[in-house]
């Protein structure tokens, strides 16, 4: 326990977190891992796996909420590492709704959270999804240039949304979409707000579904918004808060836009944890292989060249997990990220996953390069972690700006 009453940082998992880790690991080993190859080839959302996860309460709002509020902050990182150890594409399908849920839970009114977040998960009998739609064809890293426009129709107390979103995980197949739109384009990212688009709202449709390099068991698509009308109550956080925020920004005062960025920073360790899961899967597989495979009359693990690779893989994997856990503990316990620790964790873990999975292919030689072995899939899956949720370059910008205090470009 620290002076301010928050649980101190410990590498020893609490009994509750350890139990969750074991439980999620069993599901990952018995259900997710065996299904990974099939759903990667099918390039579809693995509904049967989601249903099985829902039946045991793993794909549920309760599970996510309990882990999110777990006091040490390690509930989510530990669970996500296990899921992605099982398979990253299926893992992303299992946690994809979480991003949409957090976008409402973080700044939504209590009644919005109560109404819409459960709709992003559904029930064990009827599994549902949520999608968070920020990126656009001309607004990826540069979120300030989002063109999707939301205009208020005062007479009807409705918002009218028009624009095209891209790269949306679960886009078009989700029950609830959360759409980031500009309400005042002159204010860039500070003139934006999140809108809930309820199920079946006319004007929302799926555009192109992308065929991807990796995480192919997760659905990624464009979302078209053509005169989509949503009730005033679907503006996340409510109109009074928005008007107040816009007024502050127009007066040149610090506004909650920066608070949204802080929320984003706080969620980055969870993305790092997913990357740690893939890296661990590849490391363990390569380790077993190096202990079995013989060349020149020896186990290949006897060759320094291979043992040194394994040493580096394990070191980077452990370092990545430590950064993730530190940032997750800080975020949960309200510690200010003085050196962009959330970005550090996501950046290091993402690049570690790419490096470790590549080395795993090298250790497996020709076998590693084929689809008969899982490491090539894990390598394809790992690459997304240097791209989404802020590219590696953007993470370095954030860290660079934070540590120097300069407006690094
Ligand atoms: C599989 C997948 C799932 C996704 N899921 C979602 C989702 O659910 N919701 C959502 O809203 N988005 C999602 N995204 C979008 C993702 O967040 C963006 O792809 C990402 O932010 C990068 O944007 P971009 O692709 O437009 O690349 P760009 O921003 O065009 O970047 C291209 C290159 O330029 C570099 N670059 C850009 N600006 C700078 C700079 N200032 N300094 C240095 N380098 C720079 C980038 O680092 C990158 O290397 C997903 C993407 C993928 C591929």
Coordinates of C-alpha atoms and ligand atoms in Angstrom, one line a residue:
X1 CA 0.0 0.0 0.0
X2 CA 1.5 3.4 -0.9
X3 CA 1.1 6.6 1.2
X4 CA -2.0 7.7 -0.7
X5 CA -3.7 4.4 0.0
X6 CA -3.3 3.0 -3.5
X7 CA -2.1 -0.6 -3.8
X8 CA 1.7 -0.6 -4.2
X9 CA 3.2 -2.0 -7.3
X10 CA 3.9 -5.7 -7.0
X11 CA 5.0 -8.4 -9.5
X12 CA 3.1 -10.8 -7.3
X13 CA -0.3 -11.3 -8.8
X14 CA -3.2 -11.1 -6.3
X15 CA -5.1 -14.4 -5.8
X16 CA -8.0 -13.0 -7.8
X17 CA -5.9 -12.0 -10.7
X18 CA -4.0 -15.3 -10.6
X19 CA -7.4 -17.1 -10.7
X20 CA -8.5 -15.1 -13.7
X21 CA -5.2 -15.7 -15.5
X22 CA -5.5 -19.5 -15.0
X23 CA -9.2 -19.5 -16.1
X24 CA -8.5 -17.4 -19.2
X25 CA -5.5 -19.5 -20.0
X26 CA -7.5 -22.7 -20.0
X27 CA -10.0 -21.2 -22.5
X28 CA -7.2 -19.9 -24.6
X29 CA -5.5 -23.3 -24.7
X30 CA -8.5 -25.5 -25.2
X31 CA -10.8 -23.3 -27.4
X32 CA -8.9 -20.3 -28.9
X33 CA -5.5 -21.8 -29.9
X34 CA -7.1 -24.8 -31.7
X35 CA -9.4 -22.5 -33.7
X36 CA -6.8 -20.0 -34.7
X37 CA -5.7 -21.4 -38.1
X38 CA -9.3 -22.1 -39.3
X39 CA -10.5 -18.5 -38.6
X40 CA -7.4 -17.0 -40.0
X41 CA -8.1 -18.8 -43.3
X42 CA -11.8 -18.0 -43.2
X43 CA -11.1 -14.3 -42.6
X44 CA -14.4 -13.9 -40.6
X45 CA -15.5 -13.1 -37.1
X46 CA -15.3 -16.4 -35.2
X47 CA -18.9 -16.3 -33.9
X48 CA -18.9 -19.8 -32.4
X49 CA -15.8 -19.0 -30.3
X50 CA -17.5 -15.7 -29.1
X51 CA -20.5 -17.7 -28.2
X52 CA -18.5 -20.2 -26.2
X53 CA -16.7 -17.4 -24.4
X54 CA -20.1 -15.7 -23.7
X55 CA -21.4 -19.0 -22.3
X56 CA -18.7 -19.1 -19.6
X57 CA -19.0 -15.3 -19.0
X58 CA -15.6 -14.5 -20.6
X59 CA -17.2 -12.5 -23.4
X60 CA -19.4 -10.3 -21.2
X61 CA -19.7 -6.8 -19.9
X62 CA -19.3 -8.2 -16.3
X63 CA -16.0 -9.7 -17.1
X64 CA -14.6 -6.6 -18.7
X65 CA -15.9 -4.3 -16.0
X66 CA -14.5 -6.5 -13.2
X67 CA -11.1 -6.7 -14.7
X68 CA -11.1 -3.0 -15.6
X69 CA -11.8 -2.0 -12.0
X70 CA -9.5 -4.6 -10.5
X71 CA -7.5 -2.5 -7.9
X72 CA -3.9 -3.5 -8.9
X73 CA -4.6 -2.6 -12.6
X74 CA -3.3 -5.9 -13.7
X75 CA -6.6 -7.6 -14.3
X76 CA -6.9 -6.5 -18.0
X77 CA -3.2 -6.9 -19.0
X78 CA -3.1 -10.4 -17.5
X79 CA -6.3 -11.5 -19.2
X80 CA -5.5 -10.0 -22.5
X81 CA -2.0 -11.5 -22.6
X82 CA -3.6 -15.0 -22.2
X83 CA -6.3 -14.4 -24.9
X84 CA -3.7 -13.2 -27.4
X85 CA -1.4 -16.0 -26.4
X86 CA -4.2 -18.2 -27.7
X87 CA -4.7 -16.4 -31.0
X88 CA -4.5 -12.7 -31.8
X89 CA -7.2 -12.6 -34.5
X90 CA -9.7 -14.3 -32.3
X91 CA -8.4 -12.3 -29.3
X92 CA -9.2 -9.1 -31.2
X93 CA -12.7 -10.3 -32.0
X94 CA -13.1 -11.0 -28.3
X95 CA -11.9 -7.6 -27.1
X96 CA -12.9 -5.4 -30.0
X97 CA -16.2 -4.4 -28.4
X98 CA -14.2 -3.2 -25.4
X99 CA -12.8 -0.2 -27.3
X100 CA -16.3 1.0 -28.1
X101 CA -17.4 0.3 -24.5
X102 CA -14.6 2.3 -23.1
X103 CA -15.3 5.3 -25.4
X104 CA -18.8 5.5 -23.8
X105 CA -17.9 4.5 -20.3
X106 CA -15.1 7.1 -20.1
X107 CA -17.1 10.2 -20.8
X108 CA -20.7 9.1 -21.1
X109 CA -23.6 10.0 -18.8
X110 CA -24.6 7.2 -16.4
X111 CA -27.9 6.5 -18.3
X112 CA -25.9 6.3 -21.6
X113 CA -23.5 3.8 -20.1
X114 CA -26.4 1.7 -18.6
X115 CA -28.3 1.7 -21.9
X116 CA -25.7 1.2 -24.6
X117 CA -22.6 -0.6 -23.1
X118 CA -24.5 -3.9 -22.4
X119 CA -25.8 -3.7 -26.0
X120 CA -22.2 -4.0 -27.2
X121 CA -21.9 -7.4 -25.7
X122 CA -25.4 -8.9 -25.8
X123 CA -26.1 -12.1 -23.9
X124 CA -24.8 -15.7 -23.9
X125 CA -27.8 -16.6 -26.1
X126 CA -27.4 -13.6 -28.4
X127 CA -23.8 -12.3 -28.7
X128 CA -23.5 -8.7 -30.0
X129 CA -20.6 -6.4 -30.9
X130 CA -19.6 -2.8 -30.6
X131 CA -17.4 -0.8 -33.0
X132 CA -15.5 2.4 -32.4
X133 CA -15.2 4.5 -35.6
X134 CA -12.6 7.3 -35.5
X135 CA -10.2 6.7 -38.5
X136 CA -11.1 8.1 -41.9
X137 CA -9.4 7.7 -45.3
X138 CA -7.8 11.1 -44.8
X139 CA -7.5 11.1 -41.0
X140 CA -5.5 8.3 -39.5
X141 CA -2.7 9.5 -37.3
X142 CA -3.9 13.0 -37.9
X143 CA -7.2 12.7 -36.0
X144 CA -7.7 16.5 -36.0
X145 CA -8.6 16.3 -39.7
X146 CA -11.6 14.1 -39.2
X147 CA -14.2 15.3 -41.8
X148 CA -17.3 13.3 -40.6
X149 CA -19.7 16.1 -39.6
X150 CA -22.4 16.0 -37.0
X151 CA -25.0 18.9 -37.2
X152 CA -27.6 19.6 -34.7
X153 CA -31.3 19.7 -35.8
X154 CA -32.7 21.7 -32.9
X155 CA -36.3 21.4 -34.0
X156 CA -36.2 17.6 -33.7
X157 CA -33.4 17.4 -31.0
X158 CA -31.5 15.1 -33.4
X159 CA -27.9 15.0 -34.7
X160 CA -27.4 14.4 -38.4
X161 CA -24.2 12.6 -39.2
X162 CA -22.5 12.4 -42.6
X163 CA -19.1 10.9 -43.5
X164 CA -17.0 7.9 -44.2
X165 CA -15.1 5.9 -41.6
X166 CA -12.5 3.4 -42.3
X167 CA -10.5 0.6 -40.6
X168 CA -13.3 0.1 -38.1
X169 CA -13.0 -3.2 -36.1
X170 CA -16.5 -4.8 -36.2
X171 CA -17.6 -1.9 -38.5
X172 CA -20.9 -2.6 -40.1
X173 CA -21.5 -5.9 -38.2
X174 CA -21.7 -4.3 -34.7
X175 CA -24.9 -3.7 -32.9
X176 CA -23.8 -0.3 -31.6
X177 CA -21.3 2.0 -33.4
X178 CA -19.6 4.8 -31.7
X179 CA -18.7 7.5 -34.2
X180 CA -16.3 10.4 -33.7
X181 CA -17.5 13.4 -35.7
X182 CA -16.7 17.0 -35.9
X183 CA -19.3 19.5 -34.5
X184 CA -17.0 22.5 -35.2
X185 CA -14.4 21.8 -37.9
X186 CA -12.5 25.1 -37.1
X187 CA -11.5 23.6 -33.7
X188 CA -9.8 20.5 -35.0
X189 CA -9.7 17.6 -32.6
X190 CA -11.1 19.8 -29.8
X191 CA -14.3 20.4 -31.9
X192 CA -15.1 16.7 -32.0
X193 CA -17.5 14.5 -30.1
X194 CA -18.5 10.9 -29.9
X195 CA -22.0 9.8 -31.0
X196 CA -23.8 6.5 -30.3
X197 CA -25.5 5.1 -33.4
X198 CA -28.2 2.7 -32.2
X199 CA -28.8 -0.7 -33.9
X200 CA -30.7 -0.5 -37.2
X201 CA -30.4 3.3 -37.6
X202 CA -31.1 4.1 -41.3
X203 CA -28.2 5.6 -43.3
X204 CA -25.4 3.6 -41.6
X205 CA -23.9 0.9 -43.8
X206 CA -20.8 -1.2 -44.2
X207 CA -18.5 -0.3 -47.0
X208 CA -15.5 -2.3 -48.1
X209 CA -14.4 -5.2 -45.9
X210 CA -10.6 -5.3 -45.8
X211 CA -8.6 -8.4 -46.6
X212 CA -5.6 -8.2 -44.3
X213 CA -2.1 -9.3 -43.7
X214 CA -2.8 -10.5 -40.2
X215 CA -5.5 -10.7 -37.4
X216 CA -7.7 -12.0 -40.1
X217 CA -10.2 -13.5 -37.6
X218 CA -11.1 -9.9 -36.8
X219 CA -13.5 -8.0 -39.1
X220 CA -12.2 -4.6 -40.3
X221 CA -14.3 -2.5 -42.6
X222 CA -15.4 1.0 -43.8
X223 CA -18.5 2.5 -42.3
X224 CA -20.6 4.9 -44.4
X225 CA -22.8 7.4 -42.7
X226 CA -25.3 9.0 -45.0
X227 CA -27.7 11.4 -43.3
X228 CA -27.7 9.2 -40.2
X229 CA -30.1 10.7 -37.6
X230 CA -29.6 9.9 -34.0
X231 CA -31.5 11.3 -31.0
X232 CA -29.9 14.2 -29.0
X233 CA -29.5 11.7 -26.1
X234 CA -26.9 9.8 -28.3
X235 CA -24.3 12.5 -28.0
X236 CA -21.8 10.9 -25.5
X237 CA -21.6 13.1 -22.4
X238 CA -24.6 15.2 -23.3
X239 CA -25.1 18.6 -25.0
X240 CA -24.6 20.7 -22.0
X241 CA -21.1 19.3 -21.4
X242 CA -20.3 19.7 -25.1
X243 CA -21.4 23.3 -25.2
X244 CA -19.4 24.1 -22.1
X245 CA -16.3 22.5 -23.6
X246 CA -16.6 24.2 -26.9
X247 CA -17.1 27.6 -25.2
X248 CA -13.9 27.0 -23.2
X249 CA -11.9 26.1 -26.3
X250 CA -13.2 29.1 -28.2
X251 CA -12.0 31.3 -25.2
X252 CA -8.6 29.7 -25.6
X253 CA -8.8 27.8 -22.3
X254 CA -7.6 24.3 -21.6
X255 CA -10.5 21.9 -22.3
X256 CA -11.5 18.3 -21.9
X257 CA -10.0 17.5 -25.3
X258 CA -6.7 16.9 -23.5
X259 CA -8.6 14.8 -21.0
X260 CA -9.7 12.5 -23.8
X261 CA -6.0 12.2 -24.8
X262 CA -5.2 11.2 -21.3
X263 CA -7.8 8.4 -21.4
X264 CA -6.3 7.2 -24.6
X265 CA -2.9 7.1 -23.1
X266 CA -4.3 5.2 -20.2
X267 CA -5.7 2.5 -22.5
X268 CA -2.4 1.9 -24.3
X269 CA -1.0 -0.6 -21.8
X270 CA -3.9 -2.9 -22.6
X271 CA -2.9 -2.9 -26.2
X272 CA 0.7 -3.6 -25.2
X273 CA -0.5 -6.6 -23.2
X274 CA -2.1 -8.1 -26.4
X275 CA 1.3 -7.8 -28.1
X276 CA 3.0 -9.5 -25.1
X277 CA 0.6 -12.4 -25.5
X278 CA 1.7 -13.0 -29.2
X279 CA 5.4 -12.6 -28.4
X280 CA 5.1 -15.2 -25.5
X281 CA 3.3 -17.7 -27.8
X282 CA 6.1 -17.4 -30.4
X283 CA 8.9 -17.5 -27.8
X284 CA 7.5 -20.7 -26.2
X285 CA 7.0 -22.4 -29.5
X286 CA 10.5 -21.6 -30.7
X287 CA 12.0 -22.7 -27.4
X288 CA 10.4 -26.1 -27.6
X289 CA 11.4 -26.5 -31.2
X290 CA 15.1 -25.5 -30.5
X291 CA 15.2 -28.2 -27.8
X292 CA 13.9 -30.9 -30.1
X293 CA 15.3 -30.2 -33.6
X294 CA 18.7 -31.6 -34.4
X295 CA 21.2 -30.6 -37.0
X296 CA 24.9 -31.6 -37.2
X297 CA 24.2 -34.2 -34.5
X298 CA 23.1 -31.6 -31.9
X299 CA 19.9 -29.9 -30.7
X300 CA 19.8 -26.5 -32.6
X301 CA 19.4 -24.9 -29.2
X302 CA 23.0 -26.0 -28.4
X303 CA 24.2 -23.5 -31.1
X304 CA 25.0 -20.2 -29.5
X305 CA 23.4 -18.5 -32.5
X306 CA 20.1 -20.0 -31.6
X307 CA 20.4 -19.8 -27.8
X308 CA 21.4 -16.1 -28.0
X309 CA 18.2 -15.5 -30.1
X310 CA 16.1 -17.2 -27.4
X311 CA 17.9 -15.2 -24.7
X312 CA 17.1 -11.9 -26.4
X313 CA 13.5 -12.9 -27.1
X314 CA 12.9 -13.8 -23.5
X315 CA 14.6 -10.6 -22.3
X316 CA 12.6 -8.3 -24.6
X317 CA 9.4 -10.2 -23.7
X318 CA 9.9 -9.8 -20.0
X319 CA 10.9 -6.1 -20.4
X320 CA 7.7 -5.5 -22.5
X321 CA 5.5 -7.1 -19.8
X322 CA 7.2 -5.0 -17.1
X323 CA 6.5 -1.8 -19.0
X324 CA 2.9 -2.9 -19.6
X325 CA 2.3 -3.8 -16.0
X326 CA 3.9 -0.6 -14.7
X327 CA 1.8 1.6 -17.0
X328 CA -1.4 -0.4 -16.2
X329 CA -0.8 0.0 -12.4
X330 CA -0.1 3.7 -12.8
X331 CA -3.3 4.2 -14.9
X332 CA -5.5 2.3 -12.5
X333 CA -4.1 4.1 -9.4
X334 CA -4.3 7.6 -10.9
X335 CA -0.6 8.2 -11.2
X336 CA 0.3 10.9 -13.8
X337 CA 2.2 9.5 -16.8
X338 CA 5.2 11.9 -16.4
X339 CA 7.1 10.2 -19.2
X340 CA 4.3 8.9 -21.4
X341 CA 4.6 5.5 -19.8
X342 CA 1.4 4.3 -21.5
X343 CA 2.9 5.0 -25.0
X344 CA 6.2 3.5 -23.9
X345 CA 4.5 0.2 -23.0
X346 CA 2.5 0.0 -26.2
X347 CA 5.5 1.0 -28.4
X348 CA 8.0 -1.4 -26.8
X349 CA 5.5 -4.4 -26.6
X350 CA 4.4 -3.9 -30.2
X351 CA 7.9 -3.8 -31.6
X352 CA 8.9 -6.7 -29.4
X353 CA 6.1 -8.8 -30.8
X354 CA 7.2 -8.2 -34.4
X355 CA 10.9 -8.9 -33.5
X356 CA 10.2 -12.0 -31.4
X357 CA 7.8 -13.6 -34.0
X358 CA 10.3 -12.9 -36.7
X359 CA 13.1 -14.6 -34.8
X360 CA 10.7 -17.5 -34.1
X361 CA 10.3 -18.1 -37.8
X362 CA 14.1 -18.0 -38.1
X363 CA 14.5 -20.7 -35.4
X364 CA 12.0 -22.9 -37.1
X365 CA 13.8 -22.5 -40.5
X366 CA 11.7 -23.6 -43.5
X367 CA 9.0 -25.0 -41.3
X368 CA 8.6 -21.5 -39.7
X369 CA 7.9 -20.1 -43.2
X370 CA 4.9 -22.5 -43.9
X371 CA 1.3 -22.4 -42.8
X372 CA 1.8 -25.9 -41.2
X373 CA 3.3 -24.1 -38.2
X374 CA 1.7 -21.2 -36.4
X375 CA 4.6 -18.8 -36.1
X376 CA 4.2 -17.3 -39.6
X377 CA 0.6 -16.4 -38.6
X378 CA 1.7 -15.0 -35.3
X379 CA 4.3 -12.8 -37.2
X380 CA 1.6 -11.6 -39.6
X381 CA -0.7 -10.9 -36.6
X382 CA 2.0 -9.0 -34.6
X383 CA 2.6 -6.3 -37.3
X384 CA -0.7 -4.5 -36.5
X385 CA 0.8 -3.6 -33.1
X386 CA 3.1 -1.1 -34.7
X387 CA 0.2 0.5 -36.6
X388 CA -3.1 0.7 -34.8
X389 CA -3.9 2.5 -31.6
X390 CA -1.2 5.0 -32.6
X391 CA 1.7 4.0 -34.9
X392 CA 5.2 3.5 -33.5
X393 CA 6.2 6.8 -35.0
X394 CA 3.3 8.6 -33.2
X395 CA 4.2 6.9 -29.9
X396 CA 7.7 8.2 -30.3
X397 CA 6.4 11.6 -30.9
X398 CA 4.2 11.5 -27.8
X399 CA 7.2 10.2 -25.7
X400 CA 9.5 12.7 -27.3
X401 CA 7.2 15.6 -26.6
X402 CA 6.6 14.5 -23.0
X403 CA 10.2 14.0 -22.0
X404 CA 11.5 17.1 -23.7
X405 CA 8.5 19.4 -23.1
X406 CA 9.1 20.7 -26.7
X407 CA 6.6 20.7 -29.6
X408 CA 8.5 17.9 -31.4
X409 CA 7.2 17.4 -35.0
Ligands
LIG1 C1 -6.6 -4.0 -38.6 C2 -6.9 -2.6 -38.2 C3 -7.9 -2.3 -37.2 C4 -8.2 -1.0 -36.9 N1 -9.2 -0.7 -36.0 C5 -9.6 0.5 -35.8 C6 -10.8 0.8 -35.1 O1 -11.5 -0.1 -34.6 N2 -11.2 2.1 -35.0 C7 -10.5 3.1 -35.6 O2 -11.0 4.3 -35.5 N3 -9.4 2.9 -36.3 C8 -8.9 1.6 -36.4 N4 -7.8 1.4 -37.1 C9 -7.0 2.5 -37.7 C10 -5.7 2.7 -37.2 O3 -5.8 3.3 -35.9 C11 -4.9 3.6 -38.2 O4 -4.6 2.8 -39.3 C12 -3.7 4.2 -37.6 O5 -4.0 5.2 -36.7 C13 -2.7 4.9 -38.6 O6 -3.4 5.7 -39.5 P1 -3.3 5.5 -41.1 O7 -3.4 4.1 -41.4 O8 -4.1 6.5 -41.8 O9 -1.7 5.8 -41.4 P2 -1.1 7.3 -41.6 O10 -1.5 8.2 -40.5 O11 -1.4 7.7 -43.0 O12 0.4 7.0 -41.4 C14 1.3 6.5 -42.5 C15 2.7 6.5 -42.0 O13 3.1 7.9 -41.7 C16 3.6 8.0 -40.4 N5 3.2 9.3 -39.8 C17 2.0 9.9 -39.9 N6 2.1 11.1 -39.2 C18 3.4 11.2 -38.7 C19 4.1 12.2 -38.0 N7 3.5 13.3 -37.5 N8 5.4 12.0 -37.7 C20 6.0 10.8 -38.1 N9 5.4 9.9 -38.8 C21 4.1 10.0 -39.1 C22 2.9 6.9 -39.6 O14 3.5 6.5 -38.4 C23 2.9 5.7 -40.6 O15 4.1 5.1 -40.6 C24 -7.4 0.1 -37.5 C25 -6.4 -0.2 -38.4 C26 -6.2 -1.5 -38.8 C27 -5.2 -1.7 -39.9

